[in-house]
Amino acid sequence: MAPDTPLQLLGGLTPREFLRDYWQQKPLLIRQAIPGYQSPISADELAGLSLEEEVESRIILEHGDQPWELRRGPFGEDTYQQLPERDWTLLVQAVDQFVPECRELLEQFQFLPSWRIDDLMISYAAPGGGVGPHYDNYDVFLLQAEGRRRWKLGQWCDSDTALLEHDELRILAGFEQDEEFVLEPGDMLYLPPRLAHYGIAEDECLTFSVGFRAPSASEVLSHFTDFLGQFLPDEERYSDLGCAPTQDPHQIQRDALLRLKGLIDRHINNEQLLMTWFGQFMTEPRYPELVGGLDIELGECFGALAEGALLVRNPSARLAWSELDDGVVLFVSGLSRRLDGELRELLKLICSADIFYLDNLAPWLDNDEALTLIHELVKQGSLEFANDE
Ligand code: SIN
Ligand code: CO
């Protein structure tokens, strides 16, 4: 995507300007980011999704059994008949994985890495509905798809900010309102992480949230060191070869700490392993159970392609690729595969195309490594035959 072309989606800013001046820093209200936007899903269809076993959904009622009652889906047919007229919200996660037309919206955000995008959450709110004043640790774009919603923006928060006593929801105990605006269909609000916000439906409304993934420092360190640990032999240990005689045997001296630091530094700075871990971590599917594989032989797989079958990307799979010192690597749904640099263009195609068939795979069909890769992606479930049920 051209970084210096002004985008309507960003209110006329170029991606470069938006990333420099707003991204992760300050909110941006964009009137008519997508003029005439028509929601590809109706409120009834969204409620229908919330009945499905594999769909993650929640209902939040402001005045339920307790203030801000949280109910978790899947819901029953009767759930919606029993809800009050107002002041509740239904939230459905990862609608992009279940409704192809909703997935198209994410294509507008290609000025950001796809592996940073987590999911498209869609909320339906009855009049007055909202999820309470809160902050998120992630960036979010909130596109108003139907009806009007009043957004109030408040203070910057962190883990010391006081919350209401609630077992499951993180609702702010105090909201210090700064700005407020009413969003109409097609308007969009960008919010950086940790900014307090409170959206209240003026009338029945649908709001689309494009949410991002960012591991916490604690996750990075604990998961990466677990990953590194797998490659370290048990005999590699803290060593004090050449140490001086102790002065006080009960004291841990600084030289011991420096040896320990040497041990950590020797491994923690391995960029190739860090890249491998990071790619695997960022492509972990939100719902791994939806990336189910197909038990198929290589010959059968390419035989089907030769007969005109189409392969499509599993909407629950996540893909990314990267350069390594000695080749390229494909990250796919939490796994990584190192490949010869010759396959770079195939990796780019696998990450970007929606559909694969004999013609667009043709340049690689006489390369065994490429055939094995495609076969593995089908067996693993990240690529699927289009009509395979
Ligand atoms: C909503 O869509 O109701 C909530 C979105 C958010 O505040 O993050
Ligand atoms: Co939020």
Short mmCIF file of C-alpha atoms and ligand atoms in Angstrom, two decimals:
data_model
loop_
_atom_site.label_atom_id
_atom_site.label_comp_id
_atom_site.label_asym_id
_atom_site.label_seq_id
_atom_site.Cartn_x
_atom_site.Cartn_y
_atom_site.Cartn_z
CA MET A 1 0.00 0.00 0.00
CA ALA A 2 1.39 3.40 -1.03
CA PRO A 3 2.61 5.03 2.20
CA ASP A 4 2.32 8.60 0.90
CA THR A 5 -1.12 8.48 -0.71
CA PRO A 6 -3.81 10.24 1.34
CA LEU A 7 -6.54 7.84 2.41
CA GLN A 8 -10.17 8.65 2.99
CA LEU A 9 -10.07 5.90 5.62
CA LEU A 10 -7.59 8.04 7.57
CA GLY A 11 -9.47 11.31 7.03
CA GLY A 12 -7.12 12.38 4.21
CA LEU A 13 -3.91 11.58 6.08
CA THR A 14 -1.35 9.39 4.39
CA PRO A 15 -0.47 6.13 6.18
CA ARG A 16 2.95 7.64 6.94
CA GLU A 17 1.39 10.74 8.56
CA PHE A 18 -1.10 8.70 10.54
CA LEU A 19 1.61 6.35 11.85
CA ARG A 20 3.88 9.29 12.70
CA ASP A 21 1.31 11.50 14.43
CA TYR A 22 -1.48 9.28 15.84
CA TRP A 23 -0.73 5.54 15.91
CA GLN A 24 -0.11 4.45 19.52
CA GLN A 25 -0.15 8.12 20.58
CA LYS A 26 -3.47 9.91 20.30
CA PRO A 27 -7.06 9.34 19.22
CA LEU A 28 -8.33 10.36 15.80
CA LEU A 29 -11.95 10.90 14.82
CA ILE A 30 -12.47 10.35 11.11
CA ARG A 31 -15.80 11.54 9.75
CA GLN A 32 -16.93 9.41 6.81
CA ALA A 33 -13.86 7.19 6.82
CA ILE A 34 -15.95 4.86 4.64
CA PRO A 35 -18.71 6.98 3.09
CA GLY A 36 -22.01 5.20 2.65
CA TYR A 37 -20.76 2.15 4.56
CA GLN A 38 -23.33 -0.62 4.52
CA SER A 39 -22.89 -3.26 7.17
CA PRO A 40 -22.41 -6.66 5.49
CA ILE A 41 -24.12 -8.25 8.49
CA SER A 42 -27.45 -7.40 10.12
CA ALA A 43 -28.14 -7.31 13.85
CA ASP A 44 -30.23 -10.49 13.44
CA GLU A 45 -27.40 -12.29 11.66
CA LEU A 46 -25.01 -11.21 14.41
CA ALA A 47 -27.40 -12.58 17.02
CA GLY A 48 -27.57 -15.78 14.91
CA LEU A 49 -23.76 -16.11 15.10
CA SER A 50 -23.92 -15.83 18.87
CA LEU A 51 -25.94 -19.08 18.95
CA GLU A 52 -23.11 -21.00 17.27
CA GLU A 53 -20.91 -23.25 19.37
CA GLU A 54 -17.60 -22.17 17.83
CA VAL A 55 -18.30 -18.43 18.02
CA GLU A 56 -17.09 -16.40 21.02
CA SER A 57 -19.80 -13.99 22.16
CA ARG A 58 -20.81 -12.01 25.21
CA ILE A 59 -23.78 -9.96 26.33
CA ILE A 60 -23.28 -7.13 28.80
CA LEU A 61 -26.33 -5.75 30.62
CA GLU A 62 -25.90 -2.52 32.47
CA HIS A 63 -28.73 -3.31 34.91
CA GLY A 64 -28.68 -7.10 35.11
CA ASP A 65 -28.43 -9.45 38.10
CA GLN A 66 -25.61 -7.16 39.14
CA PRO A 67 -24.46 -3.86 37.64
CA TRP A 68 -22.69 -4.65 34.35
CA GLU A 69 -23.74 -8.30 34.22
CA LEU A 70 -21.67 -10.38 31.82
CA ARG A 71 -23.23 -13.38 30.07
CA ARG A 72 -21.18 -15.62 27.84
CA GLY A 73 -22.37 -17.34 24.66
CA PRO A 74 -23.24 -19.51 22.92
CA PHE A 75 -26.74 -18.24 23.59
CA GLY A 76 -30.09 -19.96 23.11
CA GLU A 77 -32.90 -18.86 20.81
CA ASP A 78 -34.83 -17.53 23.80
CA THR A 79 -31.99 -15.31 25.12
CA TYR A 80 -32.97 -12.35 23.00
CA GLN A 81 -36.68 -12.53 23.87
CA GLN A 82 -35.83 -12.08 27.54
CA LEU A 83 -33.57 -9.06 27.24
CA PRO A 84 -34.80 -5.59 28.21
CA GLU A 85 -35.61 -2.88 25.66
CA ARG A 86 -32.43 -0.97 26.35
CA ASP A 87 -28.99 -0.76 27.97
CA TRP A 88 -27.41 -3.99 26.77
CA THR A 89 -24.82 -4.97 24.22
CA LEU A 90 -23.97 -8.14 22.33
CA LEU A 91 -20.30 -8.52 21.36
CA VAL A 92 -19.14 -11.13 18.87
CA GLN A 93 -15.42 -11.77 18.38
CA ALA A 94 -13.56 -12.68 15.19
CA VAL A 95 -16.51 -12.18 12.85
CA ASP A 96 -13.90 -11.94 10.06
CA GLN A 97 -13.35 -15.70 10.47
CA PHE A 98 -17.01 -16.55 10.01
CA VAL A 99 -18.41 -13.99 7.54
CA PRO A 100 -16.26 -13.49 4.41
CA GLU A 101 -17.93 -10.15 3.56
CA CYS A 102 -16.88 -8.79 6.96
CA ARG A 103 -13.30 -9.94 6.36
CA GLU A 104 -13.05 -7.51 3.42
CA LEU A 105 -12.98 -4.56 5.81
CA LEU A 106 -9.60 -5.70 7.14
CA GLU A 107 -8.07 -5.20 3.68
CA GLN A 108 -8.36 -1.46 4.22
CA PHE A 109 -5.78 -1.71 7.01
CA GLN A 110 -2.94 -3.04 4.91
CA PHE A 111 -0.73 -0.11 5.89
CA LEU A 112 -0.21 -2.06 9.13
CA PRO A 113 1.30 -5.56 9.39
CA SER A 114 -1.41 -8.20 9.06
CA TRP A 115 0.14 -10.17 11.93
CA ARG A 116 -0.61 -7.22 14.26
CA ILE A 117 -4.33 -7.45 13.52
CA ASP A 118 -6.12 -9.71 15.96
CA ASP A 119 -9.73 -9.78 14.90
CA LEU A 120 -12.83 -7.92 13.84
CA MET A 121 -15.24 -7.75 16.75
CA ILE A 122 -18.78 -6.58 16.03
CA SER A 123 -21.10 -5.26 18.68
CA TYR A 124 -24.82 -4.67 18.54
CA ALA A 125 -26.18 -2.31 21.17
CA ALA A 126 -29.78 -1.69 22.14
CA PRO A 127 -30.47 2.02 22.82
CA GLY A 128 -28.39 3.16 25.79
CA GLY A 129 -26.21 0.03 25.51
CA GLY A 130 -22.48 0.04 26.10
CA VAL A 131 -19.81 -1.95 27.87
CA GLY A 132 -19.04 0.70 30.48
CA PRO A 133 -16.08 3.07 30.79
CA HIS A 134 -12.86 1.11 30.34
CA TYR A 135 -9.48 1.07 28.68
CA ASP A 136 -7.87 -1.55 26.46
CA ASN A 137 -4.21 -2.44 26.20
CA TYR A 138 -4.51 -2.56 22.42
CA ASP A 139 -5.04 -0.11 19.59
CA VAL A 140 -8.49 -0.21 18.08
CA PHE A 141 -10.33 1.28 15.12
CA LEU A 142 -14.05 1.64 15.87
CA LEU A 143 -16.11 1.91 12.71
CA GLN A 144 -19.74 2.89 13.12
CA ALA A 145 -21.64 0.59 10.79
CA GLU A 146 -25.29 1.24 11.69
CA GLY A 147 -27.09 3.64 14.03
CA ARG A 148 -25.37 6.27 16.12
CA ARG A 149 -23.05 5.88 19.07
CA ARG A 150 -21.80 8.56 21.46
CA TRP A 151 -18.13 8.04 22.32
CA LYS A 152 -16.69 9.74 25.37
CA LEU A 153 -12.91 9.82 25.73
CA GLY A 154 -11.27 10.09 29.12
CA GLN A 155 -7.98 9.83 30.96
CA TRP A 156 -4.87 7.76 30.27
CA CYS A 157 -4.86 4.59 32.36
CA ASP A 158 -2.52 1.86 33.48
CA SER A 159 -2.61 -1.15 35.79
CA ASP A 160 -2.76 1.17 38.83
CA THR A 161 -6.01 2.82 37.62
CA ALA A 162 -8.91 2.04 39.98
CA LEU A 163 -11.52 -0.40 38.67
CA LEU A 164 -15.00 -1.28 39.90
CA GLU A 165 -15.16 -4.47 41.89
CA HIS A 166 -16.16 -7.00 39.28
CA ASP A 167 -15.04 -10.59 38.83
CA GLU A 168 -14.84 -10.48 35.07
CA LEU A 169 -15.10 -6.99 33.61
CA ARG A 170 -12.53 -4.24 33.92
CA ILE A 171 -14.75 -1.19 34.33
CA LEU A 172 -13.22 2.06 35.51
CA ALA A 173 -14.20 3.28 38.97
CA GLY A 174 -13.85 6.87 37.76
CA PHE A 175 -14.12 8.37 34.29
CA GLU A 176 -12.58 11.79 33.67
CA GLN A 177 -14.28 12.90 30.51
CA ASP A 178 -12.27 14.93 28.08
CA GLU A 179 -13.98 14.87 24.66
CA GLU A 180 -17.15 13.37 23.25
CA PHE A 181 -18.59 12.86 19.78
CA VAL A 182 -21.51 11.10 18.18
CA LEU A 183 -20.48 8.74 15.39
CA GLU A 184 -22.78 8.18 12.42
CA PRO A 185 -22.57 5.26 9.97
CA GLY A 186 -19.26 5.43 8.07
CA ASP A 187 -17.48 7.44 10.82
CA MET A 188 -14.51 5.85 12.54
CA LEU A 189 -12.59 6.49 15.73
CA TYR A 190 -9.00 5.37 16.26
CA LEU A 191 -8.00 4.84 19.90
CA PRO A 192 -4.46 4.20 21.10
CA PRO A 193 -3.86 1.72 23.93
CA ARG A 194 -4.73 2.74 27.50
CA LEU A 195 -7.00 5.68 26.72
CA ALA A 196 -10.26 5.50 28.72
CA HIS A 197 -13.35 5.37 26.51
CA TYR A 198 -17.05 4.87 26.91
CA GLY A 199 -19.41 4.23 24.02
CA ILE A 200 -23.15 4.59 24.50
CA ALA A 201 -25.67 3.71 21.81
CA GLU A 202 -27.89 6.68 20.90
CA ASP A 203 -30.17 4.27 19.09
CA GLU A 204 -29.83 0.62 18.04
CA CYS A 205 -26.36 0.38 16.61
CA LEU A 206 -23.66 -1.84 15.15
CA THR A 207 -20.01 -1.00 15.80
CA PHE A 208 -17.08 -2.79 14.16
CA SER A 209 -13.82 -2.92 16.14
CA VAL A 210 -10.59 -3.77 14.39
CA GLY A 211 -8.40 -4.94 17.27
CA PHE A 212 -4.67 -5.52 17.39
CA ARG A 213 -2.38 -8.03 19.05
CA ALA A 214 0.67 -6.99 21.03
CA PRO A 215 2.37 -9.34 23.47
CA SER A 216 3.12 -7.88 26.89
CA ALA A 217 6.77 -7.61 27.94
CA SER A 218 6.03 -10.33 30.47
CA GLU A 219 4.68 -12.64 27.73
CA VAL A 220 7.64 -11.91 25.45
CA LEU A 221 10.18 -12.76 28.13
CA SER A 222 8.48 -15.78 29.61
CA HIS A 223 7.43 -17.34 26.29
CA PHE A 224 10.71 -16.61 24.49
CA THR A 225 12.81 -18.04 27.30
CA ASP A 226 10.60 -21.16 27.39
CA PHE A 227 11.12 -21.47 23.64
CA LEU A 228 14.90 -20.99 23.96
CA GLY A 229 15.04 -23.54 26.74
CA GLN A 230 14.07 -26.32 24.32
CA PHE A 231 17.33 -25.84 22.42
CA LEU A 232 19.66 -25.80 25.44
CA PRO A 233 21.28 -29.03 26.65
CA ASP A 234 20.95 -29.93 30.31
CA GLU A 235 24.73 -29.94 30.75
CA GLU A 236 25.03 -26.27 29.89
CA ARG A 237 24.94 -24.73 33.37
CA TYR A 238 26.09 -21.86 35.51
CA SER A 239 29.85 -22.30 35.65
CA ASP A 240 32.44 -20.66 37.89
CA LEU A 241 35.50 -22.00 36.23
CA GLY A 242 38.50 -19.90 37.29
CA CYS A 243 36.77 -18.23 40.25
CA ALA A 244 38.79 -16.79 43.13
CA PRO A 245 38.63 -18.32 46.66
CA THR A 246 35.67 -16.97 48.67
CA GLN A 247 36.16 -14.25 51.23
CA ASP A 248 32.76 -14.81 52.82
CA PRO A 249 31.20 -18.12 51.67
CA HIS A 250 27.68 -16.79 52.38
CA GLN A 251 27.90 -13.82 50.05
CA ILE A 252 26.80 -13.88 46.42
CA GLN A 253 29.37 -11.66 44.80
CA ARG A 254 29.02 -9.52 41.74
CA ASP A 255 31.32 -11.76 39.67
CA ALA A 256 28.75 -14.57 40.06
CA LEU A 257 26.10 -12.23 38.71
CA LEU A 258 28.29 -11.28 35.77
CA ARG A 259 28.82 -14.97 34.89
CA LEU A 260 25.07 -15.46 35.01
CA LYS A 261 24.52 -12.42 32.84
CA GLY A 262 27.05 -13.83 30.37
CA LEU A 263 25.02 -17.05 30.19
CA ILE A 264 21.79 -15.14 29.54
CA ASP A 265 23.35 -12.77 27.00
CA ARG A 266 24.87 -15.67 25.06
CA HIS A 267 21.39 -16.96 24.28
CA ILE A 268 18.98 -14.07 24.53
CA ASN A 269 20.64 -12.18 21.70
CA ASN A 270 20.07 -14.93 19.17
CA GLU A 271 18.13 -12.94 16.56
CA GLN A 272 17.29 -15.94 14.39
CA LEU A 273 15.66 -17.75 17.28
CA LEU A 274 13.93 -14.57 18.43
CA MET A 275 12.46 -14.15 14.96
CA THR A 276 11.36 -17.77 14.90
CA TRP A 277 9.67 -17.50 18.27
CA PHE A 278 8.04 -14.16 17.45
CA GLY A 279 6.67 -15.33 14.10
CA GLN A 280 5.23 -18.45 15.70
CA PHE A 281 3.74 -16.46 18.57
CA MET A 282 2.15 -13.78 16.39
CA THR A 283 0.61 -16.34 14.05
CA GLU A 284 -0.92 -18.47 16.76
CA PRO A 285 -4.56 -18.82 15.73
CA ARG A 286 -7.15 -17.33 18.00
CA TYR A 287 -9.08 -20.60 17.71
CA PRO A 288 -6.57 -23.41 16.99
CA GLU A 289 -9.38 -25.96 16.91
CA LEU A 290 -10.69 -24.28 13.75
CA VAL A 291 -7.45 -25.04 11.89
CA GLY A 292 -8.19 -28.74 11.47
CA GLY A 293 -6.06 -30.62 8.96
CA LEU A 294 -6.85 -33.02 6.14
CA ASP A 295 -5.27 -36.46 5.94
CA ILE A 296 -4.23 -36.52 2.30
CA GLU A 297 -1.29 -37.91 0.30
CA LEU A 298 0.88 -35.52 -1.72
CA GLY A 299 -0.05 -37.20 -5.00
CA GLU A 300 -3.75 -36.95 -4.22
CA CYS A 301 -3.38 -33.29 -3.27
CA PHE A 302 -1.71 -32.27 -6.56
CA GLY A 303 -3.90 -34.64 -8.54
CA ALA A 304 -6.92 -32.69 -7.28
CA LEU A 305 -5.27 -29.37 -8.23
CA ALA A 306 -4.47 -30.77 -11.69
CA GLU A 307 -8.16 -31.57 -12.08
CA GLY A 308 -9.12 -27.97 -11.32
CA ALA A 309 -9.64 -28.02 -7.56
CA LEU A 310 -9.05 -24.74 -5.73
CA LEU A 311 -7.26 -24.23 -2.47
CA VAL A 312 -8.31 -21.38 -0.20
CA ARG A 313 -6.82 -20.00 2.96
CA ASN A 314 -8.55 -21.20 6.12
CA PRO A 315 -9.99 -17.96 7.58
CA SER A 316 -8.86 -19.06 11.04
CA ALA A 317 -5.23 -19.54 9.93
CA ARG A 318 -2.65 -16.79 10.42
CA LEU A 319 0.35 -16.40 8.14
CA ALA A 320 3.51 -14.30 7.91
CA TRP A 321 6.97 -14.71 6.43
CA SER A 322 10.43 -13.39 7.07
CA GLU A 323 14.03 -13.40 5.89
CA LEU A 324 16.63 -15.42 7.81
CA ASP A 325 20.43 -15.39 7.34
CA ASP A 326 20.30 -18.57 5.32
CA GLY A 327 16.91 -18.48 3.61
CA VAL A 328 13.33 -17.54 4.32
CA VAL A 329 10.82 -18.70 6.88
CA LEU A 330 7.07 -19.13 6.71
CA PHE A 331 5.10 -18.76 9.92
CA VAL A 332 1.79 -20.44 9.76
CA SER A 333 -0.69 -20.77 12.57
CA GLY A 334 1.93 -20.99 15.31
CA LEU A 335 4.46 -23.10 13.39
CA SER A 336 7.51 -22.12 11.37
CA ARG A 337 9.16 -23.65 8.35
CA ARG A 338 12.59 -22.61 7.08
CA LEU A 339 12.90 -22.71 3.31
CA ASP A 340 15.35 -21.98 0.58
CA GLY A 341 15.46 -18.30 -0.48
CA GLU A 342 14.29 -19.43 -3.94
CA LEU A 343 10.82 -19.88 -2.46
CA ARG A 344 10.50 -16.25 -1.32
CA GLU A 345 7.89 -15.37 -3.97
CA LEU A 346 5.86 -18.49 -3.14
CA LEU A 347 5.79 -17.50 0.53
CA LYS A 348 4.61 -14.01 -0.42
CA LEU A 349 1.87 -15.53 -2.56
CA ILE A 350 0.79 -17.93 0.19
CA CYS A 351 0.56 -15.03 2.67
CA SER A 352 -1.31 -12.67 0.36
CA ALA A 353 -3.49 -14.66 -2.05
CA ASP A 354 -6.94 -15.91 -1.09
CA ILE A 355 -7.06 -18.70 -3.61
CA PHE A 356 -4.52 -21.13 -5.09
CA TYR A 357 -4.84 -23.18 -8.24
CA LEU A 358 -2.74 -24.75 -10.93
CA ASP A 359 -1.99 -21.48 -12.71
CA ASN A 360 -0.81 -19.31 -9.84
CA LEU A 361 1.18 -22.21 -8.37
CA ALA A 362 2.67 -23.12 -11.78
CA PRO A 363 6.14 -21.54 -11.25
CA TRP A 364 6.74 -23.85 -8.28
CA LEU A 365 5.20 -27.11 -9.36
CA ASP A 366 8.56 -28.66 -10.32
CA ASN A 367 10.16 -27.73 -6.98
CA ASP A 368 9.96 -30.54 -4.42
CA GLU A 369 10.36 -28.24 -1.43
CA ALA A 370 7.43 -26.14 -2.69
CA LEU A 371 5.23 -29.20 -3.25
CA THR A 372 6.02 -30.50 0.23
CA LEU A 373 5.22 -27.10 1.72
CA ILE A 374 1.83 -26.81 0.02
CA HIS A 375 1.00 -30.40 0.92
CA GLU A 376 1.91 -29.71 4.56
CA LEU A 377 -0.26 -26.61 4.68
CA VAL A 378 -3.20 -28.68 3.45
CA LYS A 379 -2.49 -31.45 5.96
CA GLN A 380 -2.15 -28.89 8.74
CA GLY A 381 -5.41 -27.14 7.74
CA SER A 382 -4.13 -23.65 6.91
CA LEU A 383 -5.04 -24.25 3.25
CA GLU A 384 -8.28 -26.03 2.41
CA PHE A 385 -9.89 -27.37 -0.76
CA ALA A 386 -12.63 -24.92 -1.65
CA ASN A 387 -15.48 -27.41 -1.62
CA ASP A 388 -14.12 -29.58 1.13
CA GLU A 389 -16.75 -29.83 3.83
C1 SIN B 1 -18.27 -1.91 21.79
O1 SIN B 1 -18.22 -2.08 20.58
O2 SIN B 1 -19.35 -1.78 22.36
C2 SIN B 1 -17.06 -1.87 22.66
C3 SIN B 1 -15.83 -1.58 21.94
C4 SIN B 1 -14.79 -1.01 22.86
O3 SIN B 1 -15.07 -0.14 23.66
O4 SIN B 1 -13.61 -1.42 22.82
CO CO B 2 -12.68 -0.67 24.37
#
